[in-house]
Amino acid sequence: MAKSPGTMNQILSIMTVALNELTIGIAHGWIAPTLNSLQSPRGEFNVTIEESSWLASLDDLGKIPGAVFAAVVLDIVGRKILLTSCSLVFFVIWVVIIFTRSVPVICSMRLLIGFFFGINDGTNSTYLAENSSPAIRGPFGALCITFYYIGVLVGSATATYFSYTTTSVINAAITLSALISVLWIKEPVQFLLMKGKITKAEKNFNWLHGNNTDSEFERIKQNVQSENLKKLSFKKTITSPANYKSLSIIVTINGLVGCVGYYPIMCYASIAFSATDMFTSNQLTVLFGVIQTLVVASTSLFIGHFNRRSLILISFSLIAFSHVVTSGLYYVNSYMVQIPYFPWLIFTSITFFASLYAFVYPAIFLIRGEMFPLSIKATGGCFSVIAYSATSFLGVKVFLNISQSYGIEVNFLIFFVFSLITIIFTYFFLPETKNKTLIEIQEMLERSK
């Protein structure tokens, strides 16, 4: 079936914004092999274990004030300006990294990256939800996450096979491309209506949806007027049934997801993996990224056909199982008997977990953009990023210390416990949002007790 011009324009907008996710993935994929190389005596310069823990975790710490900033300015300056600013700063950061070998300077850049990650996270999900219809929101939202994992793969591969300087140059060039492409995107209709720019809002709506959906435009306009009235009282906004329910659910689930171990594994994959006869630990990290990218790419093909809630429940059940297996393998190999093919078993178990996480995260990303009404979209996005970033930061910061003091297997037992809590919370509290417009989701939350 041929797509309408409006649908194609939605897809182009989403693809352009997805390039911002690519640049974030590059920075995340870059850190693991870089830390592994810099801890080696043959590295271009050297870092200690303590410095490594800060370099790995500072971007999550920076996301917290970044999310707060996004919440304050998102509905003031708009989505496009914030996304463009993020791309510009990411480019400048990589230029600085090209020329520095100072650990404090790189730490500062990682903190700044995190600050703009927080802005980007709170803005990207909002832009995606507002600028796409229900039919394409699922598969193309998943495609945005696919771009993130492609970035992770590119970041880890370049850091493995090229020098520190060459890697930084490549990353800067890719980020510059993202900056150029994001300049042409259009501001979402909801923001323009909120600012009273009705003519421009209608023009953007027709560009995104075609010229035969006047009734839908009027419905969006009425919804924005209603949400603007709610903003008159912050207390009333937060405590209204639909707003309070969506805020508590999404913030909680993002905080829990940050506890299941994905980002610590991303940062320390090259340390967690043991070299085999065929691959170094850094090369295993690249293979790790390839598998995740293939998995998350497949998600975009069918996420629109399956319930988001069911995907989360099934995936986290398997994640909990994988953590038990990984913890058991580490314990047996360290304290009982040397396990044959141990490096490959650990690689398989950890990659299985990371692939499941990559498989299900697009659903979590989509739900965050779908469940917040306009009146708390900025605030809700802020709190969600803070919850995820705070728990991820703690996980990354203590991972090496727990591994050295109690054994790496204890980390995976902790991840297992939080995976179980996530399953329980999802089962009892998370509603289904598949194939519902943003307005229909709010009406469902208003009706629910």
XYZ file of C-alpha atoms in Angstrom:
449
model
C 0.000 0.000 0.000
C 1.401 3.386 -1.018
C 2.025 5.816 1.782
C 0.460 9.295 1.678
C 2.730 12.351 1.484
C 1.776 13.160 5.077
C 2.843 9.730 6.289
C 6.136 9.988 4.431
C 6.776 13.381 6.031
C 6.154 11.867 9.471
C 8.634 9.100 8.692
C 11.270 11.566 7.472
C 10.846 13.639 10.632
C 11.229 10.588 12.841
C 14.258 9.354 10.893
C 15.938 12.734 11.216
C 15.390 12.861 14.968
C 16.627 9.249 15.170
C 20.066 10.514 14.171
C 20.236 12.199 17.576
C 19.743 8.757 19.110
C 22.600 7.529 16.916
C 24.966 10.108 18.407
C 23.944 9.110 21.940
C 24.603 5.472 21.117
C 28.073 6.352 19.826
C 29.016 7.952 23.140
C 27.673 4.960 25.084
C 29.427 2.398 22.871
C 32.706 4.352 22.946
C 33.226 4.143 26.703
C 33.656 0.365 27.289
C 36.548 -0.398 24.891
C 38.094 3.008 25.611
C 38.224 2.337 29.362
C 39.626 -1.128 28.743
C 42.345 0.290 26.495
C 43.219 3.149 28.861
C 43.638 0.713 31.760
C 46.258 -1.121 29.699
C 49.920 -0.034 29.964
C 49.889 0.277 26.159
C 47.092 2.880 26.187
C 47.668 6.391 24.801
C 47.300 7.527 28.415
C 46.234 5.681 31.556
C 43.334 5.817 34.000
C 42.863 4.195 37.411
C 39.922 2.026 38.501
C 38.435 4.978 40.392
C 38.820 7.278 37.387
C 37.224 4.594 35.216
C 34.168 4.426 37.473
C 33.715 8.199 37.225
C 34.249 8.296 33.458
C 31.647 5.543 33.053
C 29.030 7.025 35.396
C 29.276 10.802 34.998
C 27.018 10.963 31.958
C 24.176 9.386 33.952
C 24.810 11.900 36.750
C 24.702 14.745 34.218
C 21.365 13.545 32.835
C 19.610 14.499 36.066
C 20.081 18.307 35.860
C 19.682 18.017 32.078
C 16.248 16.486 32.528
C 15.272 19.235 34.973
C 16.411 21.880 32.498
C 14.406 20.210 29.721
C 11.290 20.197 31.896
C 11.623 23.931 32.519
C 12.282 25.045 28.945
C 10.611 22.363 26.768
C 7.275 24.175 26.639
C 8.957 27.585 26.421
C 11.424 27.262 23.523
C 9.963 24.176 21.831
C 11.197 20.776 20.735
C 13.176 21.762 17.645
C 15.493 24.246 19.365
C 16.357 21.756 22.092
C 17.081 18.916 19.653
C 19.248 21.203 17.522
C 21.128 22.422 20.606
C 21.845 18.838 21.657
C 23.349 17.981 18.265
C 25.485 21.128 18.305
C 26.884 20.447 21.785
C 27.584 16.778 21.009
C 29.668 17.894 18.020
C 31.638 20.418 20.102
C 32.295 17.802 22.807
C 33.856 15.375 20.347
C 36.050 18.161 18.951
C 37.335 18.844 22.497
C 37.963 15.125 23.085
C 40.054 14.982 19.900
C 42.605 17.385 21.382
C 42.661 16.459 25.078
C 44.397 13.719 27.048
C 43.407 15.131 30.432
C 41.225 12.857 32.556
C 39.545 15.804 34.371
C 38.701 17.430 31.020
C 37.266 14.174 29.656
C 35.272 13.765 32.880
C 33.888 17.265 32.347
C 32.935 16.354 28.776
C 31.224 13.157 29.979
C 29.257 15.209 32.502
C 28.285 17.687 29.774
C 27.320 14.835 27.453
C 25.055 13.547 30.217
C 23.461 16.961 30.715
C 22.458 17.132 27.053
C 21.507 13.447 27.057
C 18.964 14.404 29.711
C 17.624 17.198 27.512
C 17.555 14.942 24.460
C 15.816 12.058 26.266
C 13.069 14.290 27.559
C 12.594 15.905 24.151
C 12.939 12.997 21.712
C 10.142 10.864 23.171
C 7.860 13.916 23.277
C 8.645 14.833 19.662
C 8.085 11.275 18.493
C 4.723 10.931 20.255
C 3.438 14.305 19.047
C 4.630 14.065 15.433
C 3.485 10.543 14.542
C 0.139 8.831 14.122
C -0.659 5.606 16.046
C -0.129 3.424 12.958
C 3.554 4.367 12.571
C 4.423 5.344 16.146
C 5.257 1.766 17.117
C 7.462 0.544 14.254
C 9.218 3.859 13.618
C 9.603 4.561 17.325
C 11.395 1.226 17.512
C 13.501 2.328 14.550
C 14.694 5.325 16.596
C 15.959 2.905 19.228
C 17.563 0.846 16.445
C 19.571 3.941 15.495
C 20.732 4.177 19.113
C 22.048 0.603 18.990
C 23.684 1.207 15.625
C 25.436 4.098 17.357
C 26.526 1.803 20.194
C 27.986 -0.584 17.618
C 29.758 2.210 15.727
C 31.145 3.671 18.960
C 32.490 0.351 20.224
C 33.869 -0.726 16.826
C 35.743 2.507 16.140
C 37.183 2.559 19.674
C 38.322 -1.064 19.229
C 39.950 -0.815 15.804
C 41.125 2.818 15.629
C 43.236 5.083 17.798
C 41.773 7.414 20.391
C 42.218 10.436 18.095
C 40.884 8.783 14.933
C 37.864 7.480 16.813
C 37.074 10.959 18.118
C 37.358 12.446 14.600
C 34.945 9.840 13.197
C 32.479 10.471 16.017
C 32.658 14.236 15.471
C 31.953 13.817 11.735
C 28.893 11.638 12.359
C 27.574 14.075 14.949
C 28.003 16.967 12.515
C 25.833 15.078 10.003
C 23.122 14.701 12.653
C 23.320 18.428 13.393
C 22.859 19.354 9.742
C 19.886 17.025 9.257
C 17.988 18.109 12.380
C 17.851 21.740 11.225
C 14.924 21.124 8.845
C 12.489 19.301 11.183
C 9.130 20.924 11.959
C 7.807 21.905 15.367
C 4.987 19.625 16.623
C 1.413 20.858 16.258
C 0.699 20.612 19.997
C 3.477 23.051 20.931
C 2.432 25.590 18.290
C -1.204 25.448 19.454
C -0.063 25.860 23.035
C 1.695 29.072 21.969
C -1.374 30.298 20.050
C 0.261 29.897 16.617
C -2.837 28.347 15.044
C -2.058 29.113 11.401
C 1.428 27.638 11.583
C 0.099 24.686 13.592
C -2.465 23.914 10.903
C 0.186 24.219 8.194
C 2.482 21.777 10.037
C -0.445 19.424 10.687
C -1.329 19.314 6.990
C 2.314 18.665 6.121
C 2.460 15.771 8.585
C -1.004 14.282 8.125
C -2.355 15.463 4.776
C -5.192 17.894 4.107
C -8.179 15.617 4.799
C -8.165 15.347 8.591
C -9.692 18.639 9.745
C -11.738 16.916 12.448
C -8.589 15.436 14.004
C -6.908 18.847 14.005
C -9.904 20.341 15.797
C -9.817 17.531 18.342
C -6.123 18.155 19.019
C -6.823 21.888 19.368
C -9.564 21.262 21.928
C -7.293 18.878 23.839
C -4.488 21.472 23.934
C -6.910 24.135 25.214
C -8.026 21.763 27.951
C -4.444 20.921 28.918
C -3.484 24.615 28.974
C -6.239 25.241 31.516
C -4.826 22.488 33.721
C -1.450 24.234 33.751
C -2.930 27.148 35.701
C -2.359 25.166 38.894
C 0.716 22.953 39.233
C -0.787 21.133 42.218
C -4.032 20.532 40.331
C -2.056 19.373 37.306
C -0.065 16.771 39.231
C -2.952 15.498 41.336
C -5.585 15.105 38.607
C -6.438 11.376 38.238
C -5.017 10.838 34.734
C -1.898 12.941 35.324
C -1.062 11.421 38.699
C -1.598 7.901 37.389
C 0.556 8.359 34.271
C 3.283 10.162 36.241
C 3.521 7.551 38.998
C 3.491 4.613 36.574
C 6.058 5.899 34.074
C 8.456 7.358 36.651
C 8.405 4.141 38.677
C 8.937 1.829 35.736
C 11.808 3.967 34.406
C 13.465 3.895 37.817
C 13.120 0.128 37.995
C 14.412 -0.401 34.449
C 17.518 1.578 35.385
C 18.210 -0.988 38.134
C 18.298 -4.136 36.010
C 21.920 -3.700 34.967
C 21.943 -2.687 31.339
C 24.055 0.450 31.551
C 26.673 -1.019 33.940
C 27.102 -3.880 31.457
C 27.376 -1.389 28.573
C 30.121 0.520 30.381
C 32.097 -2.476 31.616
C 31.440 -5.078 28.884
C 35.097 -5.166 27.882
C 35.993 -5.823 31.524
C 33.213 -8.348 32.169
C 34.103 -10.393 29.085
C 37.166 -12.642 29.139
C 39.358 -12.987 26.057
C 39.004 -16.225 24.102
C 41.351 -17.956 21.651
C 39.556 -16.157 18.825
C 38.677 -12.700 20.212
C 40.009 -10.084 22.587
C 37.593 -8.664 25.161
C 37.206 -5.487 23.069
C 36.375 -7.542 19.972
C 33.771 -9.445 21.992
C 32.288 -6.065 22.914
C 31.914 -5.262 19.209
C 30.229 -8.628 18.615
C 28.037 -7.828 21.625
C 26.967 -4.616 19.873
C 26.312 -6.362 16.544
C 23.924 -8.855 18.144
C 22.002 -6.149 20.029
C 21.632 -4.076 16.862
C 20.213 -7.026 14.933
C 17.778 -7.813 17.743
C 16.453 -4.283 18.147
C 16.196 -3.857 14.365
C 13.885 -6.874 14.266
C 11.707 -5.261 16.938
C 10.702 -2.458 14.572
C 9.236 -5.023 12.180
C 6.535 -6.260 14.535
C 6.262 -4.053 17.630
C 3.135 -2.495 16.132
C 1.468 -5.919 16.117
C 2.038 -6.872 19.774
C 0.916 -5.413 23.068
C 3.560 -3.254 24.728
C 2.627 -4.590 28.182
C 2.969 -8.251 27.146
C 6.382 -7.604 25.577
C 7.596 -6.063 28.834
C 6.305 -8.920 31.003
C 7.763 -11.688 28.833
C 11.075 -9.944 28.236
C 11.745 -9.136 31.885
C 10.880 -12.680 32.909
C 13.622 -13.907 30.592
C 15.959 -11.129 31.793
C 15.510 -12.298 35.394
C 16.384 -15.853 34.310
C 19.511 -14.679 32.460
C 20.772 -12.822 35.552
C 20.440 -15.951 37.695
C 22.385 -17.944 35.102
C 25.142 -15.317 34.833
C 25.508 -15.042 38.619
C 25.681 -18.821 38.943
C 28.327 -19.133 36.231
C 30.552 -16.527 37.870
C 30.144 -18.097 41.328
C 30.826 -21.678 40.247
C 33.833 -20.691 38.135
C 35.325 -18.539 40.925
C 34.694 -20.703 44.009
C 33.966 -24.285 42.931
C 35.348 -25.540 39.623
C 36.738 -24.102 36.401
C 33.900 -24.253 33.853
C 34.837 -25.354 30.325
C 34.273 -22.621 27.730
C 33.555 -20.181 30.549
C 34.310 -16.989 28.495
C 31.815 -18.040 25.818
C 29.154 -19.030 28.360
C 29.442 -15.646 30.099
C 29.390 -13.826 26.770
C 26.274 -15.751 25.726
C 24.453 -15.152 29.010
C 25.221 -11.428 29.210
C 24.484 -10.916 25.508
C 21.174 -12.738 25.945
C 20.229 -10.261 28.704
C 21.371 -7.210 26.736
C 19.558 -8.407 23.612
C 16.330 -8.879 25.559
C 16.724 -5.388 26.978
C 17.333 -4.016 23.474
C 14.280 -5.950 22.296
C 11.912 -4.511 24.915
C 13.254 -0.989 25.407
C 11.443 0.465 22.350
C 8.143 -0.405 24.078
C 9.239 1.412 27.247
C 10.432 4.393 25.195
C 7.113 4.599 23.343
C 4.968 4.289 26.465
C 6.803 7.193 28.078
C 5.873 9.481 25.198
C 2.330 8.151 24.911
C 1.063 8.261 28.491
C 1.865 11.844 29.468
C -0.743 14.487 28.590
C 0.483 17.841 27.298
C 0.052 19.543 30.681
C 2.705 17.315 32.311
C 4.645 16.061 29.294
C 7.716 18.132 30.146
C 7.484 17.454 33.893
C 6.796 13.767 33.380
C 9.664 13.373 30.937
C 11.946 15.126 33.425
C 10.983 12.883 36.347
C 11.293 9.761 34.175
C 14.809 10.641 33.028
C 15.805 11.528 36.601
C 14.500 8.192 37.898
C 16.295 6.170 35.210
C 19.513 8.206 35.391
C 19.761 8.142 39.186
C 19.397 4.366 39.401
C 21.705 3.801 36.414
C 24.338 6.122 37.906
C 24.320 4.227 41.199
C 24.552 0.908 39.367
C 27.530 2.001 37.266
C 29.329 3.707 40.158
C 29.175 0.728 42.545
C 29.579 -2.078 39.980
C 33.394 -2.258 40.164
C 33.439 -1.813 43.937
C 30.919 -4.620 44.485
C 32.836 -6.832 42.060
C 36.122 -6.273 43.905
C 34.667 -6.583 47.431
C 32.031 -9.316 47.081
C 32.410 -10.811 43.598
C 30.895 -9.819 40.283
C 28.129 -12.419 40.731
C 26.555 -10.292 43.488
C 25.841 -7.542 40.949
C 23.794 -9.946 38.856
C 21.812 -11.135 41.883
C 20.884 -7.505 42.555
C 19.850 -7.091 38.908
C 17.720 -10.248 39.245
C 15.810 -8.850 42.227
C 14.976 -5.606 40.431
C 13.911 -7.537 37.320
C 11.350 -9.382 39.454
C 10.079 -6.124 40.941
C 9.685 -4.694 37.429
C 7.601 -7.707 36.386
C 5.310 -7.367 39.398
C 4.831 -3.628 38.932
C 4.111 -3.977 35.199
C 1.560 -6.731 35.782
C -0.466 -4.760 38.320
C -0.140 -1.155 37.166
C 0.907 -0.654 33.534
C -2.015 -0.220 31.057
C -1.892 -1.081 27.356
C -1.409 1.838 24.915
C -1.107 0.008 21.585
C -3.150 1.481 18.685
C -4.538 4.332 20.829
C -4.224 8.033 20.041
C -2.731 10.269 22.715
C -6.207 11.609 23.488
C -7.684 8.099 23.816
C -4.906 7.131 26.245
C -5.735 10.111 28.470
C -9.432 9.272 28.374
C -8.585 5.689 29.424
C -6.508 6.960 32.354
C -9.278 9.326 33.428
C -11.752 6.418 33.527
C -9.451 4.037 35.400
C -9.394 3.983 39.206
